[in-house]
Amino acid sequence: MKKQLLYSSFLLLIGCTAVAQNRDAIKFSQTINKDNAYKHLSVLASDEYEGRETGKKGGWMAAEYIKNHFKSIGLKGPVAGDYFQPINLVSYGLSQIVTVDGQPAEALNDFFIMPKTVSAKGFAFNANSILFAGYGLTKDGYNDFVDQTLTGKVVMIFKSGEPGSTAPATASLRNSSALNAKLKYLAEQNAQAVLLIDPLVDNMPDNVRGYLQSEEMVLKNKETTDRMEVAQPMPVISIGTALANKILAGASTSIETLKKKIADSGKPSSQEIKISVCASATKVENKVRAENVLGFLEGSDPKLKREVLVITGHYDHIGITPDAKGDDKINNGADDDGSGTTGVLLIAEAFAKAKKAGKGPKRSILFMTVTGEEKGLLGSEWYSENPVFPLENTITNLNIDMIGRGDKAHESDNNFVYIIGSDMLSSDLDRIGKKANKTYVNINLDEKYNNRTDPNQFYYRSDHYNFAKHGIPVIFYFNGVHDDYHMPGDEVSKIDFPMLAKRAKLVYFTAWELANGLKRPVVDKNDDGTPKM
């Protein structure tokens, strides 16, 4: 009797387990495997794709590859019949000129202007004299501006340091609050412009030079247009030692002479220097071709198919670094985010095969690889402002950004993935995602970064956030950063393909539950994490 009861209980347990695991979900997940992952990633992260930078040839090649895959597996192009959603992206270069006594100075060698400090209107000035005002200090017992009129003047000051200081010139460069205080004072006194004598110009690091040479890329929408139109309080130009001494030669003096005089006397040595200095800077706007790539799978349930699950990964990366050390200059971005893009392609194919077999999801799924993530989440921001499907019908965003490797915290066991955001807005989504993992995949779900106070701010640093800020529940899947993050060493050869496939399967099974569930995840938390009343 007991033996028979035990046997019956065993059969019941098997039956319950079989019910818990959906056989169709398992069947169609088989296309998500390491071999198919390698097939896609070996193309997307190849040297031929030149690091897939937004607005460059490699990025366009990646977009075409993804589009062709979506088309080949039977997904529909939901953007008026197309797979591309163009984003209104522009770049701003800086045309900048400085002349001293009629002689042109060389940008980045003699001077530089921070691009973001120049409005769309630009600036220009033509001064017949310069006011040298030492360290630009106003404090008890010492005032570089005493008896000086600043209104309408071009003022030249040392960016950092104090009278008599023996510290290296670069020692206080990081003290931005002190510099900001100087600039604020000069703006309040209606100075026309400021020339900062800056040691950084004399020995400029490659990364700073690269930043100053790069073009600022922004979405062309009302918010950015309004921001670009805002005029700065006054132009600020950083100049090197050589250019500063050329200006000071108009008064037969030099930087070292003036520093010694101020240090020895303990008094300012501010003075008017009769020399002409002209400068101008203008923003040059260029249209950038960039597009999100969308593939749509319509749901099978007449009532539920209007609801849409969105699965995302960004296909762009940071392109080529000409001054990178060594022979390899291409940032292939195999992990960031070739791995996530590959995951989206694999999951899309699995669901497409399910639909062809008559087992398609009840709700619709939008598979979207976005561009411009590395430029500031621009592609996903554009979609959230110009959604192809109403945001109120979007039930969840599952975002995949780096699932092909691991970090130092998991060197001994790579069977993990960080999940971020799953419980930020919806307890339902958190429960569904963790249940899918327990039922099908059994990966260690690390929630170390699943909070808004994480110093790394990962919750705000990938494309899911442009859905979360609109109240749409999200899960961000992530394997952490590593030594090759944003470096040419992020190569296909270093990818853990079995784990890439396993993490992609976790997203797939979570998506299966969401797309076929009786109800969409309830949003029961506010953006700050407090319960909705």
Coordinates of C-alpha atoms in Angstrom, one line a residue:
M1 CA 0.0 0.0 0.0
K2 CA 2.7 2.4 1.0
K3 CA 4.9 1.4 -1.9
Q4 CA 2.0 2.0 -4.3
L5 CA 1.3 5.4 -2.7
L6 CA 4.9 6.4 -3.0
Y7 CA 5.0 5.3 -6.7
S8 CA 1.8 7.3 -7.4
S9 CA 3.3 10.4 -5.7
F10 CA 6.4 10.0 -7.9
L11 CA 4.3 9.9 -11.0
L12 CA 2.4 13.0 -9.8
L13 CA 5.7 14.8 -9.2
I14 CA 6.8 14.0 -12.7
G15 CA 3.5 15.3 -14.1
C16 CA 3.8 18.5 -12.1
T17 CA 7.3 19.1 -13.4
A18 CA 6.2 18.5 -17.0
V19 CA 3.4 21.0 -16.5
A20 CA 5.9 23.5 -15.0
Q21 CA 8.1 23.3 -18.1
N22 CA 6.4 24.2 -21.3
R23 CA 7.4 21.7 -23.9
D24 CA 6.9 24.0 -26.8
A25 CA 9.1 26.7 -25.1
I26 CA 11.9 24.1 -24.7
K27 CA 11.5 22.7 -28.2
F28 CA 11.9 26.1 -30.0
S29 CA 14.7 27.2 -27.6
Q30 CA 17.1 24.7 -29.3
T31 CA 18.0 27.3 -32.0
I32 CA 19.6 29.4 -29.2
N33 CA 23.0 27.6 -29.1
K34 CA 26.7 28.4 -29.1
D35 CA 27.1 27.5 -32.8
N36 CA 24.4 29.9 -34.0
A37 CA 25.8 32.5 -31.6
Y38 CA 29.2 32.2 -33.1
K39 CA 27.8 32.4 -36.6
H40 CA 26.3 35.9 -35.9
L41 CA 29.0 37.3 -33.6
S42 CA 31.9 36.3 -35.8
V43 CA 30.4 38.6 -38.5
L44 CA 29.2 41.5 -36.3
A45 CA 32.4 41.8 -34.3
S46 CA 34.8 41.2 -37.2
D47 CA 37.4 43.7 -38.3
E48 CA 35.4 44.3 -41.4
Y49 CA 32.7 46.0 -39.4
E50 CA 35.2 48.5 -38.0
G51 CA 33.8 48.6 -34.5
R52 CA 30.2 49.4 -35.6
E53 CA 30.4 53.1 -34.7
T54 CA 27.2 55.1 -35.0
G55 CA 27.0 57.0 -38.2
K56 CA 30.0 55.2 -39.8
K57 CA 30.3 52.4 -42.4
G58 CA 30.6 49.6 -39.9
G59 CA 27.4 50.7 -38.1
W60 CA 25.5 50.7 -41.4
M61 CA 26.9 47.3 -42.3
A62 CA 25.7 45.9 -38.9
A63 CA 22.2 47.4 -39.4
E64 CA 21.9 45.7 -42.9
Y65 CA 23.0 42.4 -41.5
I66 CA 20.4 42.5 -38.7
K67 CA 17.7 43.7 -41.1
N68 CA 18.5 40.8 -43.5
H69 CA 18.3 38.3 -40.6
F70 CA 14.9 39.6 -39.4
K71 CA 13.6 39.5 -43.0
S72 CA 14.9 35.9 -43.6
I73 CA 13.2 34.5 -40.5
G74 CA 9.9 36.1 -41.4
L75 CA 9.6 39.0 -39.0
K76 CA 7.8 42.0 -40.4
G77 CA 9.2 45.5 -40.9
P78 CA 6.9 47.6 -38.7
V79 CA 8.1 51.1 -39.7
A80 CA 5.7 51.7 -42.6
G81 CA 6.8 48.4 -44.0
D82 CA 10.5 48.9 -43.3
Y83 CA 12.8 47.5 -40.7
F84 CA 14.7 50.7 -40.2
Q85 CA 13.6 53.5 -37.9
P86 CA 15.8 56.5 -38.8
I87 CA 16.7 58.6 -35.9
N88 CA 17.1 62.4 -36.3
L89 CA 20.7 62.5 -35.3
V90 CA 23.2 65.3 -36.0
S91 CA 26.8 66.0 -35.1
Y92 CA 28.4 69.3 -34.2
G93 CA 31.9 70.0 -35.1
L94 CA 33.7 73.2 -34.0
S95 CA 35.2 75.7 -36.3
Q96 CA 37.6 77.7 -34.1
I97 CA 40.1 80.6 -34.8
V98 CA 42.4 82.5 -32.5
T99 CA 44.8 85.1 -33.8
V100 CA 47.4 87.1 -31.7
D101 CA 48.8 90.3 -33.2
G102 CA 47.4 89.2 -36.5
Q103 CA 49.1 85.8 -36.4
P104 CA 46.9 82.6 -36.3
A105 CA 47.4 80.2 -33.5
E106 CA 47.0 76.4 -33.9
A107 CA 44.0 74.7 -32.4
L108 CA 44.9 71.8 -30.0
N109 CA 48.6 72.8 -30.0
D110 CA 48.3 76.5 -28.9
F111 CA 44.8 76.5 -27.6
F112 CA 41.5 74.7 -27.3
I113 CA 37.8 75.4 -26.7
M114 CA 35.6 72.9 -25.0
P115 CA 32.9 72.1 -27.6
K116 CA 30.0 71.9 -25.2
T117 CA 30.7 75.4 -23.9
V118 CA 29.8 76.9 -27.4
S119 CA 26.2 77.5 -28.2
A120 CA 24.7 77.0 -31.7
K121 CA 25.1 80.8 -32.2
G122 CA 28.8 80.6 -31.5
F123 CA 30.9 83.6 -30.5
A124 CA 33.4 86.1 -31.8
F125 CA 35.4 88.9 -30.3
N126 CA 38.1 91.4 -31.5
A127 CA 40.1 92.9 -28.6
N128 CA 42.8 95.6 -28.9
S129 CA 44.0 94.8 -25.4
I130 CA 44.0 92.0 -22.8
L131 CA 43.7 92.4 -19.1
F132 CA 46.2 90.1 -17.4
A133 CA 44.7 89.4 -13.9
G134 CA 47.2 86.9 -12.4
Y135 CA 45.5 83.9 -10.6
G136 CA 42.0 85.4 -10.9
L137 CA 41.7 85.4 -7.1
T138 CA 39.6 87.5 -4.8
K139 CA 40.2 86.7 -1.1
D140 CA 41.2 88.4 2.1
G141 CA 44.4 90.3 1.7
Y142 CA 44.8 89.5 -1.9
N143 CA 42.7 90.6 -4.9
D144 CA 43.9 90.2 -8.5
F145 CA 41.0 92.5 -9.7
V146 CA 41.5 95.5 -7.4
D147 CA 41.2 98.8 -9.2
Q148 CA 40.4 96.9 -12.4
T149 CA 37.4 97.4 -14.6
L150 CA 36.2 94.1 -16.0
T151 CA 33.2 95.0 -18.0
G152 CA 33.7 94.3 -21.7
K153 CA 37.3 93.1 -21.2
V154 CA 39.1 90.0 -22.3
V155 CA 40.7 88.7 -19.1
M156 CA 43.7 86.4 -19.0
I157 CA 44.3 84.4 -15.8
F158 CA 46.2 81.3 -14.7
K159 CA 43.8 78.3 -14.6
S160 CA 45.1 77.1 -11.3
G161 CA 47.6 77.7 -8.5
E162 CA 48.2 80.5 -6.0
P163 CA 50.8 83.2 -5.5
G164 CA 54.1 81.7 -4.3
S165 CA 52.9 78.1 -4.5
T166 CA 55.6 75.6 -5.2
A167 CA 53.2 72.8 -6.2
P168 CA 53.4 71.6 -9.8
A169 CA 51.3 73.5 -12.2
T170 CA 49.0 70.5 -12.7
A171 CA 48.4 69.9 -9.0
S172 CA 45.2 71.8 -8.7
L173 CA 43.8 71.1 -12.2
R174 CA 41.2 68.8 -10.7
N175 CA 39.8 71.5 -8.4
S176 CA 37.0 72.4 -10.8
S177 CA 35.0 74.2 -8.0
A178 CA 37.8 76.8 -7.6
L179 CA 37.9 77.4 -11.4
N180 CA 34.1 77.6 -11.6
A181 CA 34.1 80.2 -8.9
K182 CA 36.6 82.3 -10.8
L183 CA 34.6 82.1 -14.0
K184 CA 31.3 82.8 -12.2
Y185 CA 32.9 86.0 -10.8
L186 CA 34.1 87.2 -14.2
A187 CA 30.7 86.5 -15.8
E188 CA 29.0 88.5 -13.0
Q189 CA 31.4 91.4 -13.7
N190 CA 30.5 91.2 -17.4
A191 CA 33.9 90.3 -18.8
Q192 CA 33.7 89.7 -22.5
A193 CA 35.8 86.6 -22.6
V194 CA 38.4 84.6 -20.6
L195 CA 41.8 83.2 -21.6
L196 CA 42.9 80.4 -19.3
I197 CA 46.6 79.7 -19.1
D198 CA 46.3 76.0 -18.9
P199 CA 49.3 73.5 -18.5
L200 CA 47.1 70.8 -20.2
V201 CA 47.6 72.5 -23.5
D202 CA 51.4 72.1 -23.3
N203 CA 51.2 68.3 -22.7
M204 CA 47.8 67.1 -23.9
P205 CA 46.9 63.5 -23.2
D206 CA 45.8 61.5 -26.2
N207 CA 42.3 60.8 -24.8
V208 CA 41.8 64.6 -24.2
R209 CA 43.0 65.4 -27.7
G210 CA 40.7 62.7 -29.1
Y211 CA 37.7 64.1 -27.2
L212 CA 38.4 67.6 -28.5
Q213 CA 38.7 66.4 -32.0
S214 CA 35.5 64.4 -31.9
E215 CA 32.1 65.7 -32.9
E216 CA 29.3 66.0 -30.4
M217 CA 26.4 63.8 -31.5
V218 CA 22.9 64.7 -30.3
L219 CA 19.3 63.9 -31.2
K220 CA 17.7 66.8 -33.1
N221 CA 14.6 67.4 -31.0
K222 CA 13.2 70.4 -29.3
E223 CA 15.0 69.8 -26.0
T224 CA 18.5 69.6 -27.6
T225 CA 17.8 72.4 -30.0
D226 CA 16.8 74.6 -27.1
R227 CA 19.9 73.6 -25.2
M228 CA 22.2 74.3 -28.2
E229 CA 20.7 77.7 -28.6
V230 CA 21.4 78.8 -25.1
A231 CA 24.3 81.3 -25.2
Q232 CA 27.1 80.8 -22.7
P233 CA 27.8 83.6 -20.2
M234 CA 31.1 84.3 -22.0
P235 CA 33.7 82.5 -24.2
V236 CA 36.4 80.6 -22.4
I237 CA 39.5 79.7 -24.3
S238 CA 42.3 77.5 -22.8
I239 CA 45.8 78.6 -24.0
G240 CA 49.2 77.1 -23.6
T241 CA 52.4 78.7 -22.3
A242 CA 53.8 79.7 -25.7
L243 CA 50.6 81.6 -26.7
A244 CA 50.3 83.2 -23.3
N245 CA 53.9 84.4 -23.5
K246 CA 53.3 85.8 -27.0
I247 CA 50.4 87.9 -25.5
L248 CA 52.5 89.0 -22.5
A249 CA 55.3 90.0 -24.9
G250 CA 53.1 93.0 -25.7
A251 CA 54.1 94.3 -22.3
S252 CA 57.7 93.0 -22.5
T253 CA 57.1 90.4 -19.8
S254 CA 56.5 86.6 -19.5
I255 CA 54.7 84.0 -17.3
E256 CA 57.8 83.2 -15.2
T257 CA 58.6 86.9 -14.7
L258 CA 55.1 87.7 -13.5
K259 CA 54.8 84.7 -11.3
K260 CA 58.1 85.6 -9.5
K261 CA 57.0 89.2 -9.2
I262 CA 53.7 88.2 -7.6
A263 CA 55.4 85.7 -5.3
D264 CA 58.1 88.0 -4.2
S265 CA 55.9 91.0 -3.5
G266 CA 52.8 89.1 -2.3
K267 CA 50.8 91.6 -4.3
P268 CA 48.9 91.3 -7.6
S269 CA 50.6 92.3 -10.9
S270 CA 47.5 92.8 -12.9
Q271 CA 47.9 95.0 -16.0
E272 CA 46.6 96.0 -19.4
I273 CA 48.5 94.5 -22.3
K274 CA 48.2 96.4 -25.6
I275 CA 48.0 93.6 -28.2
S276 CA 45.3 92.5 -30.6
V277 CA 43.6 89.2 -29.9
C278 CA 40.7 87.9 -32.1
A279 CA 38.8 84.7 -31.7
S280 CA 35.7 83.0 -33.0
A281 CA 34.0 79.7 -32.7
T282 CA 31.0 78.3 -34.6
K283 CA 29.1 75.0 -34.4
V284 CA 29.0 73.1 -37.7
E285 CA 26.0 70.9 -37.9
N286 CA 26.1 67.7 -40.0
K287 CA 23.3 65.2 -40.5
V288 CA 24.2 61.7 -39.4
R289 CA 22.7 58.6 -40.9
A290 CA 21.7 56.2 -38.1
E291 CA 18.8 53.8 -37.6
N292 CA 17.3 51.4 -35.1
V293 CA 16.5 48.0 -36.6
L294 CA 13.1 46.6 -35.8
G295 CA 11.6 43.2 -36.5
F296 CA 8.0 42.5 -35.5
L297 CA 6.3 39.3 -34.6
E298 CA 2.5 39.7 -34.3
G299 CA 0.8 37.9 -31.5
S300 CA -1.7 35.1 -32.1
D301 CA -4.4 36.1 -29.6
P302 CA -6.9 38.6 -31.1
K303 CA -7.3 40.4 -27.8
L304 CA -3.8 40.3 -26.5
K305 CA -1.8 41.0 -29.7
R306 CA -2.2 44.7 -29.3
E307 CA 0.1 44.4 -26.2
V308 CA 3.8 44.4 -27.1
L309 CA 6.9 43.0 -25.4
V310 CA 10.1 44.7 -26.5
I311 CA 13.4 42.9 -26.5
T312 CA 16.4 45.2 -27.1
G313 CA 20.2 45.2 -27.5
H314 CA 22.4 47.9 -28.9
Y315 CA 24.4 47.0 -32.0
D316 CA 26.7 50.1 -32.1
H317 CA 30.1 50.3 -30.5
I318 CA 32.9 52.8 -30.4
G319 CA 34.6 52.2 -33.7
I320 CA 38.3 52.7 -34.4
T321 CA 40.9 54.3 -32.0
P322 CA 43.7 55.5 -34.3
D323 CA 46.1 56.2 -31.4
A324 CA 45.5 53.0 -29.5
K325 CA 48.6 51.3 -28.3
G326 CA 49.8 48.3 -30.4
D327 CA 48.8 47.3 -33.9
D328 CA 45.1 46.6 -33.1
K329 CA 43.1 49.8 -33.5
I330 CA 39.6 48.4 -34.0
N331 CA 37.3 48.2 -31.0
N332 CA 35.4 45.1 -32.1
G333 CA 32.9 45.2 -29.3
A334 CA 32.3 41.4 -29.3
D335 CA 30.9 41.5 -25.7
D336 CA 29.8 45.1 -25.8
D337 CA 27.3 44.7 -27.3
G338 CA 27.8 42.2 -30.1
S339 CA 26.9 39.5 -27.6
G340 CA 23.6 41.2 -26.7
T341 CA 22.8 41.9 -30.4
T342 CA 23.5 38.2 -31.1
G343 CA 21.2 37.3 -28.2
V344 CA 18.3 39.3 -29.8
L345 CA 18.9 37.6 -33.2
L346 CA 18.8 34.1 -31.6
I347 CA 15.7 34.8 -29.6
A348 CA 13.9 36.3 -32.6
E349 CA 14.6 33.2 -34.6
A350 CA 13.3 30.9 -31.9
F351 CA 10.0 32.8 -31.6
A352 CA 9.7 33.0 -35.4
K353 CA 10.1 29.2 -35.7
A354 CA 7.5 28.8 -33.0
K355 CA 5.0 30.9 -34.9
K356 CA 5.6 29.1 -38.2
A357 CA 4.8 25.9 -36.3
G358 CA 1.5 27.3 -35.0
K359 CA 2.9 27.9 -31.5
G360 CA 3.5 31.6 -31.7
P361 CA 3.2 33.9 -28.6
K362 CA -0.2 35.3 -27.7
R363 CA 1.2 38.9 -27.4
S364 CA 3.2 40.6 -30.0
I365 CA 7.0 40.9 -29.7
L366 CA 9.1 43.7 -31.0
F367 CA 12.8 42.7 -31.5
M368 CA 14.8 45.9 -31.7
T369 CA 18.5 46.5 -32.0
V370 CA 19.2 50.2 -31.3
T371 CA 22.0 52.5 -32.3
G372 CA 23.7 55.4 -30.5
E373 CA 23.9 53.7 -27.1
E374 CA 27.5 54.6 -26.8
K375 CA 26.7 58.2 -27.7
G376 CA 24.3 58.5 -24.8
L377 CA 21.4 56.0 -25.2
L378 CA 20.3 58.0 -28.3
G379 CA 18.6 55.3 -30.3
S380 CA 16.4 54.0 -27.5
E381 CA 15.7 57.6 -26.4
W382 CA 14.5 58.3 -30.0
Y383 CA 12.2 55.3 -29.9
S384 CA 10.7 56.2 -26.6
E385 CA 9.9 59.6 -27.9
N386 CA 8.7 58.3 -31.3
P387 CA 7.4 54.8 -30.5
V388 CA 6.2 52.6 -33.4
F389 CA 3.8 51.0 -30.9
P390 CA 2.1 53.0 -28.2
L391 CA 4.1 53.0 -24.9
E392 CA 0.9 52.3 -23.0
N393 CA 0.7 49.0 -24.9
T394 CA 4.3 48.1 -24.2
I395 CA 4.2 45.6 -21.3
T396 CA 7.9 45.2 -20.6
N397 CA 11.4 45.8 -22.0
L398 CA 14.0 43.0 -21.7
N399 CA 17.4 44.6 -22.5
I400 CA 20.6 42.7 -23.2
D401 CA 23.8 44.5 -22.9
M402 CA 27.0 42.3 -22.6
I403 CA 26.2 38.6 -22.0
G404 CA 29.3 37.0 -23.6
R405 CA 31.9 37.1 -20.9
G406 CA 32.2 37.6 -17.1
D407 CA 33.9 39.8 -14.5
K408 CA 36.6 39.3 -11.9
A409 CA 34.0 38.7 -9.2
H410 CA 32.9 35.5 -11.0
E411 CA 36.2 34.2 -12.3
S412 CA 35.7 30.9 -10.5
D413 CA 32.1 30.3 -11.8
N414 CA 30.8 32.1 -14.9
N415 CA 27.3 30.6 -14.5
F416 CA 25.8 33.9 -13.6
V417 CA 24.2 37.0 -15.0
Y418 CA 23.5 40.4 -13.3
I419 CA 19.9 41.4 -13.5
I420 CA 19.1 45.0 -13.0
G421 CA 15.7 46.7 -12.7
S422 CA 13.5 43.7 -12.5
D423 CA 11.9 44.7 -9.2
M424 CA 12.2 48.5 -9.7
L425 CA 8.7 49.0 -11.0
S426 CA 6.9 45.7 -11.0
S427 CA 6.9 42.9 -8.4
D428 CA 5.2 40.7 -11.0
L429 CA 8.0 41.1 -13.5
D430 CA 10.6 40.2 -10.8
R431 CA 8.7 37.1 -9.9
I432 CA 8.2 36.0 -13.6
G433 CA 11.8 36.5 -14.4
K434 CA 13.1 34.5 -11.5
K435 CA 10.5 31.8 -11.9
A436 CA 11.6 31.4 -15.6
N437 CA 15.2 31.1 -14.5
K438 CA 14.4 28.5 -11.8
T439 CA 12.2 26.5 -14.2
Y440 CA 14.3 26.3 -17.2
V441 CA 17.9 27.7 -16.9
N442 CA 19.2 27.8 -13.3
I443 CA 21.7 30.6 -13.7
N444 CA 23.0 32.5 -10.6
L445 CA 21.1 35.7 -10.7
D446 CA 23.4 38.3 -9.2
E447 CA 21.5 41.5 -8.0
K448 CA 24.5 43.4 -6.7
Y449 CA 23.8 46.3 -9.0
N450 CA 20.0 46.1 -8.8
N451 CA 19.6 49.4 -7.0
R452 CA 19.4 53.1 -7.8
T453 CA 22.3 54.0 -5.5
D454 CA 25.0 51.7 -7.1
P455 CA 28.1 54.0 -7.6
N456 CA 28.4 52.6 -11.2
Q457 CA 24.8 53.8 -12.0
F458 CA 24.3 50.8 -14.2
Y459 CA 20.5 51.1 -13.9
Y460 CA 20.7 54.4 -15.8
R461 CA 23.4 53.4 -18.3
S462 CA 21.8 51.1 -20.9
D463 CA 18.8 51.3 -23.2
H464 CA 16.2 49.8 -20.8
Y465 CA 16.2 53.1 -18.9
N466 CA 14.5 54.9 -21.7
F467 CA 11.6 52.6 -21.2
A468 CA 11.8 52.6 -17.4
K469 CA 11.6 56.4 -17.2
H470 CA 8.2 56.1 -18.9
G471 CA 6.9 53.6 -16.3
I472 CA 7.5 50.5 -18.4
P473 CA 8.9 47.5 -16.3
V474 CA 12.4 46.4 -17.4
I475 CA 15.0 43.8 -16.9
F476 CA 18.6 44.5 -17.9
Y477 CA 20.8 41.5 -18.4
F478 CA 24.6 42.1 -18.0
N479 CA 27.8 40.2 -17.3
G480 CA 29.8 43.0 -15.8
V481 CA 32.8 44.9 -17.0
H482 CA 36.2 43.4 -17.7
D483 CA 39.7 44.6 -18.6
D484 CA 38.8 44.7 -22.3
Y485 CA 35.8 47.0 -21.8
H486 CA 35.9 49.6 -24.5
M487 CA 39.3 48.4 -25.7
P488 CA 40.5 46.7 -28.9
G489 CA 40.8 43.5 -26.8
D490 CA 37.1 42.9 -26.7
E491 CA 37.4 40.1 -29.3
V492 CA 35.3 37.2 -30.5
S493 CA 38.1 34.8 -29.3
K494 CA 37.4 35.8 -25.7
I495 CA 33.7 35.1 -25.7
D496 CA 32.2 32.2 -23.6
F497 CA 29.7 31.1 -26.2
P498 CA 28.0 28.4 -24.1
M499 CA 27.2 31.1 -21.5
L500 CA 26.2 33.6 -24.1
A501 CA 23.6 31.0 -25.3
K502 CA 22.5 30.1 -21.8
R503 CA 21.9 33.8 -20.8
A504 CA 20.1 34.4 -24.1
K505 CA 17.9 31.4 -23.2
L506 CA 17.0 33.0 -19.9
V507 CA 15.8 36.0 -21.7
Y508 CA 13.9 33.8 -24.2
F509 CA 12.1 31.8 -21.5
T510 CA 11.3 35.0 -19.6
A511 CA 9.9 36.4 -22.8
W512 CA 7.9 33.3 -23.4
E513 CA 6.2 33.6 -20.0
L514 CA 5.5 37.3 -20.5
A515 CA 4.2 36.9 -24.1
N516 CA 1.8 34.1 -23.1
G517 CA 0.8 35.0 -19.5
L518 CA -2.8 35.7 -18.6
K519 CA -2.0 39.3 -17.6
R520 CA 0.7 41.8 -18.2
P521 CA 3.0 42.6 -15.3
V522 CA 1.4 45.1 -13.0
V523 CA 3.3 48.3 -12.3
D524 CA 3.0 48.5 -8.5
K525 CA 6.0 50.8 -7.8
N526 CA 6.8 54.4 -8.5
D527 CA 10.0 55.5 -10.2
D528 CA 11.6 56.0 -6.8
G529 CA 10.8 52.5 -5.7
T530 CA 7.9 53.4 -3.3
P531 CA 4.7 51.4 -3.6
K532 CA 1.9 52.8 -5.8
M533 CA -1.1 53.7 -3.8

